[in-house]
Amino acid sequence: MKRASAARTGLTAVAVVAMLTVSGCREDATGLPDPDASPSGRVSESASPTPSAEQSGPRTLVDAPRAGGLDKLTGDRALTDAPVDPGEMRDGMTLVIGNYGDPGGQGAPVLFEGVDHVPEDTGKRREHLFRGMIEYIRWDPELGQPEAQPVEPGPLGGSVECLLASLSEEGHVICGWADEGTAAVALFEDSTLAEAGKLFVEMRGDLER
């Protein structure tokens, strides 16, 4: 499936960790109000992901040169802007994006996008990122809404889910995590739920601190 141009998101170019500050309320790609935009910054009443026992406070995302055994791609295969709207960014939040894969060009890269120090319900921020990624791959809504399946989150805890945007058992898989202060998603092309979920958890171990 041909990728949509990353430039259509209207975001400024970022290839490394970027600090973005905006105000107001966004709408996501579906035209619906962004559920993660809370002017007051208070946590939503809906259930937030339960933090792991090892977690001692909000974590941060890092612009890791290697994640889950994959290298962050540079040159022609590097990202030049954020292909998916990350939602409202506020003071102190960090946006981390990147393509990860084989530097030699074997296989499709894994597109990663995440934010930290999210002041509201990170589960809702993950939902926003999920919808943006579904729009990015140009999934036909007439085929139905892909359903997210829970994945064992590993030592970092929180909540991890993956969804398969395909009519077969293999295709575009989108995985996302949400914990006390971070939310992130990644796109795995030509993968299965099991394969993508395992790799996503491994990548998270290198991208979140």
Short mmCIF file of N, CA, C and O in Angstrom, two decimals, residues 102-192:
data_model
loop_
_atom_site.label_atom_id
_atom_site.label_comp_id
_atom_site.label_asym_id
_atom_site.label_seq_id
_atom_site.Cartn_x
_atom_site.Cartn_y
_atom_site.Cartn_z
N ASP A 102 16.50 -1.92 8.79
CA ASP A 102 17.79 -2.38 8.30
C ASP A 102 18.44 -1.26 7.49
O ASP A 102 17.87 -0.83 6.49
N PRO A 103 19.62 -0.78 7.92
CA PRO A 103 20.26 0.30 7.15
C PRO A 103 20.53 -0.08 5.70
O PRO A 103 20.64 0.79 4.84
N GLY A 104 20.63 -1.38 5.43
CA GLY A 104 20.89 -1.83 4.06
C GLY A 104 19.68 -1.78 3.16
O GLY A 104 19.78 -2.07 1.96
N GLY A 105 18.52 -1.43 3.71
CA GLY A 105 17.32 -1.28 2.89
C GLY A 105 16.46 -2.53 2.77
O GLY A 105 15.54 -2.58 1.97
N GLN A 106 16.77 -3.56 3.57
CA GLN A 106 15.98 -4.78 3.52
C GLN A 106 14.70 -4.61 4.35
O GLN A 106 14.74 -4.32 5.53
N GLY A 107 13.56 -4.81 3.71
CA GLY A 107 12.28 -4.73 4.42
C GLY A 107 11.81 -3.31 4.63
O GLY A 107 12.58 -2.35 4.55
N ALA A 108 10.51 -3.19 4.90
CA ALA A 108 9.92 -1.87 5.15
C ALA A 108 10.32 -1.39 6.53
O ALA A 108 10.38 -2.17 7.48
N PRO A 109 10.61 -0.10 6.68
CA PRO A 109 10.97 0.43 8.00
C PRO A 109 9.77 0.45 8.94
O PRO A 109 8.62 0.46 8.51
N VAL A 110 10.05 0.45 10.23
CA VAL A 110 9.03 0.58 11.25
C VAL A 110 8.92 2.06 11.59
O VAL A 110 9.90 2.69 12.00
N LEU A 111 7.75 2.63 11.41
CA LEU A 111 7.51 4.03 11.70
C LEU A 111 7.10 4.16 13.16
O LEU A 111 6.11 3.56 13.60
N PHE A 112 7.86 4.95 13.94
CA PHE A 112 7.56 5.16 15.35
C PHE A 112 7.24 6.62 15.61
O PHE A 112 7.88 7.52 15.06
N GLU A 113 6.25 6.86 16.48
CA GLU A 113 5.92 8.22 16.89
C GLU A 113 5.36 8.17 18.31
O GLU A 113 4.46 7.38 18.61
N GLY A 114 5.92 9.00 19.19
CA GLY A 114 5.47 8.99 20.57
C GLY A 114 5.67 10.33 21.25
O GLY A 114 6.43 11.18 20.79
N VAL A 115 4.98 10.52 22.37
CA VAL A 115 5.07 11.75 23.16
C VAL A 115 5.21 11.39 24.64
O VAL A 115 4.72 10.35 25.08
N ASP A 116 5.87 12.27 25.39
CA ASP A 116 5.99 12.04 26.83
C ASP A 116 5.45 13.23 27.62
O ASP A 116 5.04 14.23 27.05
N HIS A 117 5.41 13.07 28.94
CA HIS A 117 4.88 14.09 29.85
C HIS A 117 3.48 14.54 29.42
O HIS A 117 3.16 15.74 29.44
N VAL A 118 2.66 13.57 29.04
CA VAL A 118 1.27 13.85 28.64
C VAL A 118 0.48 14.21 29.90
O VAL A 118 0.42 13.41 30.83
N PRO A 119 -0.13 15.40 29.96
CA PRO A 119 -0.78 15.82 31.19
C PRO A 119 -2.18 15.27 31.39
O PRO A 119 -2.78 15.46 32.45
N GLU A 120 -2.73 14.59 30.37
CA GLU A 120 -4.07 14.03 30.52
C GLU A 120 -4.03 12.52 30.35
O GLU A 120 -2.97 11.90 30.40
N ASP A 121 -5.16 11.90 30.17
CA ASP A 121 -5.27 10.45 30.04
C ASP A 121 -4.45 9.98 28.84
O ASP A 121 -4.75 10.28 27.69
N THR A 122 -3.39 9.22 29.11
CA THR A 122 -2.53 8.75 28.02
C THR A 122 -3.23 7.71 27.15
O THR A 122 -2.86 7.52 25.99
N GLY A 123 -4.23 7.03 27.69
CA GLY A 123 -5.00 6.09 26.88
C GLY A 123 -5.72 6.81 25.75
O GLY A 123 -5.78 6.32 24.62
N LYS A 124 -6.26 7.99 26.05
CA LYS A 124 -6.94 8.77 25.01
C LYS A 124 -5.94 9.31 24.00
O LYS A 124 -6.22 9.39 22.81
N ARG A 125 -4.74 9.67 24.47
CA ARG A 125 -3.73 10.14 23.53
C ARG A 125 -3.32 9.01 22.59
O ARG A 125 -3.08 9.22 21.40
N ARG A 126 -3.22 7.80 23.12
CA ARG A 126 -2.90 6.66 22.27
C ARG A 126 -4.00 6.43 21.23
O ARG A 126 -3.70 6.12 20.06
N GLU A 127 -5.25 6.56 21.63
CA GLU A 127 -6.36 6.40 20.69
C GLU A 127 -6.24 7.42 19.56
O GLU A 127 -6.50 7.11 18.40
N HIS A 128 -5.87 8.64 19.91
CA HIS A 128 -5.68 9.68 18.89
C HIS A 128 -4.58 9.28 17.91
O HIS A 128 -4.72 9.42 16.69
N LEU A 129 -3.46 8.76 18.44
CA LEU A 129 -2.36 8.32 17.59
C LEU A 129 -2.76 7.12 16.73
O LEU A 129 -2.37 7.01 15.56
N PHE A 130 -3.55 6.19 17.30
CA PHE A 130 -4.05 5.05 16.53
C PHE A 130 -4.85 5.55 15.32
O PHE A 130 -4.65 5.10 14.19
N ARG A 131 -5.78 6.46 15.56
CA ARG A 131 -6.63 6.95 14.48
C ARG A 131 -5.80 7.66 13.42
O ARG A 131 -6.05 7.52 12.22
N GLY A 132 -4.80 8.43 13.86
CA GLY A 132 -3.94 9.10 12.91
C GLY A 132 -3.16 8.13 12.05
O GLY A 132 -2.98 8.35 10.84
N MET A 133 -2.70 7.04 12.65
CA MET A 133 -1.93 6.06 11.89
C MET A 133 -2.84 5.30 10.91
O MET A 133 -2.43 4.98 9.78
N ILE A 134 -4.06 5.02 11.32
CA ILE A 134 -5.02 4.37 10.42
C ILE A 134 -5.30 5.27 9.21
O ILE A 134 -5.38 4.81 8.06
N GLU A 135 -5.42 6.56 9.46
CA GLU A 135 -5.61 7.51 8.37
C GLU A 135 -4.36 7.55 7.49
O GLU A 135 -4.47 7.64 6.26
N TYR A 136 -3.20 7.48 8.11
CA TYR A 136 -1.94 7.55 7.37
C TYR A 136 -1.80 6.41 6.36
O TYR A 136 -1.32 6.62 5.24
N ILE A 137 -2.23 5.21 6.74
CA ILE A 137 -2.12 4.07 5.82
C ILE A 137 -3.30 4.01 4.85
O ILE A 137 -3.38 3.09 4.03
N ARG A 138 -4.22 4.97 4.97
CA ARG A 138 -5.38 5.05 4.08
C ARG A 138 -6.27 3.81 4.15
O ARG A 138 -6.72 3.27 3.14
N TRP A 139 -6.52 3.39 5.37
CA TRP A 139 -7.44 2.27 5.58
C TRP A 139 -8.84 2.69 5.17
O TRP A 139 -9.32 3.77 5.53
N ASP A 140 -9.54 1.85 4.41
CA ASP A 140 -10.89 2.13 3.95
C ASP A 140 -11.87 1.84 5.08
O ASP A 140 -12.03 0.69 5.48
N PRO A 141 -12.54 2.86 5.63
CA PRO A 141 -13.47 2.64 6.75
C PRO A 141 -14.63 1.71 6.39
O PRO A 141 -15.26 1.14 7.29
N GLU A 142 -14.91 1.57 5.11
CA GLU A 142 -15.99 0.67 4.71
C GLU A 142 -15.64 -0.80 4.97
O GLU A 142 -16.51 -1.66 4.96
N LEU A 143 -14.36 -1.06 5.20
CA LEU A 143 -13.93 -2.43 5.51
C LEU A 143 -14.11 -2.76 6.99
O LEU A 143 -13.85 -3.89 7.40
N GLY A 144 -14.56 -1.77 7.76
CA GLY A 144 -14.73 -1.99 9.19
C GLY A 144 -13.62 -1.33 9.99
O GLY A 144 -12.60 -0.93 9.44
N GLN A 145 -13.83 -1.26 11.29
CA GLN A 145 -12.84 -0.66 12.16
C GLN A 145 -11.95 -1.75 12.77
O GLN A 145 -12.43 -2.63 13.46
N PRO A 146 -10.64 -1.70 12.52
CA PRO A 146 -9.74 -2.70 13.12
C PRO A 146 -9.83 -2.64 14.65
O PRO A 146 -9.89 -1.55 15.24
N GLU A 147 -9.83 -3.80 15.28
CA GLU A 147 -9.95 -3.86 16.73
C GLU A 147 -8.59 -4.13 17.37
O GLU A 147 -7.86 -5.02 16.95
N ALA A 148 -8.27 -3.34 18.38
CA ALA A 148 -7.00 -3.49 19.09
C ALA A 148 -7.05 -4.68 20.03
O ALA A 148 -8.06 -4.93 20.69
N GLN A 149 -5.97 -5.44 20.08
CA GLN A 149 -5.84 -6.60 20.94
C GLN A 149 -4.76 -6.33 21.99
O GLN A 149 -3.72 -5.76 21.68
N PRO A 150 -5.00 -6.72 23.26
CA PRO A 150 -4.00 -6.48 24.30
C PRO A 150 -2.74 -7.32 24.08
O PRO A 150 -2.81 -8.43 23.57
N VAL A 151 -1.61 -6.74 24.45
CA VAL A 151 -0.31 -7.40 24.34
C VAL A 151 0.36 -7.32 25.70
O VAL A 151 0.25 -6.31 26.41
N GLU A 152 1.08 -8.37 26.09
CA GLU A 152 1.83 -8.35 27.33
C GLU A 152 2.82 -7.19 27.30
O GLU A 152 3.68 -7.13 26.42
N PRO A 153 2.71 -6.23 28.25
CA PRO A 153 3.52 -5.02 28.16
C PRO A 153 4.99 -5.18 28.52
O PRO A 153 5.79 -4.29 28.21
N GLY A 154 5.35 -6.25 29.19
CA GLY A 154 6.75 -6.42 29.57
C GLY A 154 7.08 -5.65 30.83
O GLY A 154 6.20 -5.18 31.55
N PRO A 155 8.37 -5.48 31.13
CA PRO A 155 8.79 -4.88 32.40
C PRO A 155 8.40 -3.43 32.60
O PRO A 155 8.37 -2.96 33.74
N LEU A 156 8.09 -2.70 31.55
CA LEU A 156 7.73 -1.29 31.70
C LEU A 156 6.27 -1.09 32.08
O LEU A 156 5.85 0.02 32.40
N GLY A 157 5.49 -2.15 32.05
CA GLY A 157 4.10 -2.07 32.49
C GLY A 157 3.24 -1.21 31.59
O GLY A 157 3.47 -1.07 30.40
N GLY A 158 2.21 -0.61 32.19
CA GLY A 158 1.27 0.17 31.42
C GLY A 158 0.39 -0.72 30.56
O GLY A 158 0.13 -1.88 30.90
N SER A 159 -0.06 -0.20 29.45
CA SER A 159 -0.95 -0.93 28.54
C SER A 159 -0.37 -0.92 27.14
O SER A 159 0.03 0.14 26.64
N VAL A 160 -0.33 -2.09 26.51
CA VAL A 160 0.14 -2.21 25.13
C VAL A 160 -0.94 -2.92 24.32
O VAL A 160 -1.49 -3.94 24.76
N GLU A 161 -1.25 -2.38 23.15
CA GLU A 161 -2.25 -2.97 22.27
C GLU A 161 -1.76 -2.93 20.83
O GLU A 161 -0.99 -2.04 20.45
N CYS A 162 -2.21 -3.89 20.04
CA CYS A 162 -1.90 -3.91 18.60
C CYS A 162 -3.18 -4.19 17.82
O CYS A 162 -4.06 -4.92 18.29
N LEU A 163 -3.29 -3.61 16.64
CA LEU A 163 -4.44 -3.89 15.77
C LEU A 163 -3.93 -4.22 14.38
O LEU A 163 -2.90 -3.73 13.94
N LEU A 164 -4.66 -5.09 13.71
CA LEU A 164 -4.31 -5.53 12.36
C LEU A 164 -5.24 -4.85 11.36
O LEU A 164 -6.45 -5.09 11.35
N ALA A 165 -4.68 -4.00 10.51
CA ALA A 165 -5.45 -3.32 9.47
C ALA A 165 -5.26 -4.09 8.17
O ALA A 165 -4.54 -3.66 7.26
N SER A 166 -5.88 -5.25 8.10
CA SER A 166 -5.74 -6.12 6.94
C SER A 166 -6.90 -7.10 6.93
O SER A 166 -7.47 -7.41 7.98
N LEU A 167 -7.24 -7.59 5.75
CA LEU A 167 -8.30 -8.59 5.64
C LEU A 167 -7.73 -10.01 5.75
O LEU A 167 -8.48 -10.98 5.74
N SER A 168 -6.42 -10.11 5.85
CA SER A 168 -5.78 -11.42 6.05
C SER A 168 -5.07 -11.41 7.39
O SER A 168 -5.13 -10.44 8.15
N GLU A 169 -4.37 -12.49 7.71
CA GLU A 169 -3.69 -12.59 9.00
C GLU A 169 -2.36 -11.85 9.00
O GLU A 169 -1.67 -11.79 10.03
N GLU A 170 -1.99 -11.29 7.87
CA GLU A 170 -0.74 -10.55 7.77
C GLU A 170 -0.98 -9.26 6.99
O GLU A 170 -1.77 -9.23 6.05
N GLY A 171 -0.33 -8.20 7.39
CA GLY A 171 -0.51 -6.92 6.71
C GLY A 171 0.00 -5.80 7.59
O GLY A 171 0.98 -5.95 8.33
N HIS A 172 -0.67 -4.65 7.53
CA HIS A 172 -0.29 -3.51 8.35
C HIS A 172 -0.74 -3.76 9.80
O HIS A 172 -1.93 -3.93 10.07
N VAL A 173 0.21 -3.73 10.71
CA VAL A 173 -0.09 -3.85 12.14
C VAL A 173 0.34 -2.55 12.82
O VAL A 173 1.46 -2.07 12.62
N ILE A 174 -0.57 -1.99 13.61
CA ILE A 174 -0.28 -0.78 14.37
C ILE A 174 -0.30 -1.14 15.85
O ILE A 174 -1.29 -1.68 16.34
N CYS A 175 0.78 -0.86 16.54
CA CYS A 175 0.87 -1.13 17.97
C CYS A 175 1.02 0.18 18.72
O CYS A 175 1.61 1.15 18.21
N GLY A 176 0.50 0.23 19.95
CA GLY A 176 0.61 1.43 20.75
C GLY A 176 0.73 1.10 22.22
O GLY A 176 0.23 0.08 22.68
N TRP A 177 1.42 1.97 22.95
CA TRP A 177 1.47 1.81 24.41
C TRP A 177 0.99 3.09 25.06
O TRP A 177 0.99 4.16 24.48
N ALA A 178 0.56 2.95 26.32
CA ALA A 178 0.17 4.09 27.15
C ALA A 178 0.49 3.73 28.58
O ALA A 178 0.16 2.64 29.04
N ASP A 179 1.18 4.64 29.29
CA ASP A 179 1.45 4.40 30.69
C ASP A 179 1.24 5.69 31.47
O ASP A 179 0.46 6.54 31.04
N GLU A 180 1.93 5.86 32.56
CA GLU A 180 1.64 7.00 33.43
C GLU A 180 1.81 8.35 32.75
O GLU A 180 1.06 9.28 33.01
N GLY A 181 2.79 8.48 31.86
CA GLY A 181 2.99 9.79 31.25
C GLY A 181 3.34 9.78 29.78
O GLY A 181 3.54 10.84 29.18
N THR A 182 3.42 8.59 29.15
CA THR A 182 3.81 8.53 27.75
C THR A 182 2.78 7.76 26.93
O THR A 182 2.06 6.91 27.44
N ALA A 183 2.76 8.05 25.63
CA ALA A 183 1.92 7.32 24.68
C ALA A 183 2.66 7.28 23.36
O ALA A 183 3.29 8.27 22.96
N ALA A 184 2.62 6.15 22.69
CA ALA A 184 3.35 6.00 21.44
C ALA A 184 2.71 4.94 20.56
O ALA A 184 2.00 4.06 21.05
N VAL A 185 2.96 5.04 19.26
CA VAL A 185 2.49 4.04 18.31
C VAL A 185 3.60 3.73 17.32
O VAL A 185 4.54 4.51 17.16
N ALA A 186 3.48 2.60 16.67
CA ALA A 186 4.42 2.22 15.61
C ALA A 186 3.68 1.42 14.55
O ALA A 186 2.72 0.69 14.86
N LEU A 187 4.11 1.58 13.31
CA LEU A 187 3.50 0.88 12.18
C LEU A 187 4.47 -0.19 11.67
O LEU A 187 5.62 0.11 11.35
N PHE A 188 3.97 -1.42 11.61
CA PHE A 188 4.74 -2.55 11.10
C PHE A 188 4.06 -3.05 9.84
O PHE A 188 2.92 -3.50 9.87
N GLU A 189 4.76 -2.96 8.72
CA GLU A 189 4.19 -3.41 7.45
C GLU A 189 4.48 -4.89 7.23
O GLU A 189 5.52 -5.40 7.66
N ASP A 190 3.55 -5.57 6.58
CA ASP A 190 3.72 -7.00 6.25
C ASP A 190 4.11 -7.81 7.48
O ASP A 190 5.09 -8.56 7.49
N SER A 191 3.33 -7.66 8.55
CA SER A 191 3.63 -8.35 9.80
C SER A 191 2.36 -9.02 10.33
O SER A 191 1.29 -8.91 9.74
N THR A 192 2.50 -9.72 11.44
CA THR A 192 1.36 -10.33 12.13
C THR A 192 1.25 -9.68 13.50
O THR A 192 2.18 -9.03 13.98
#
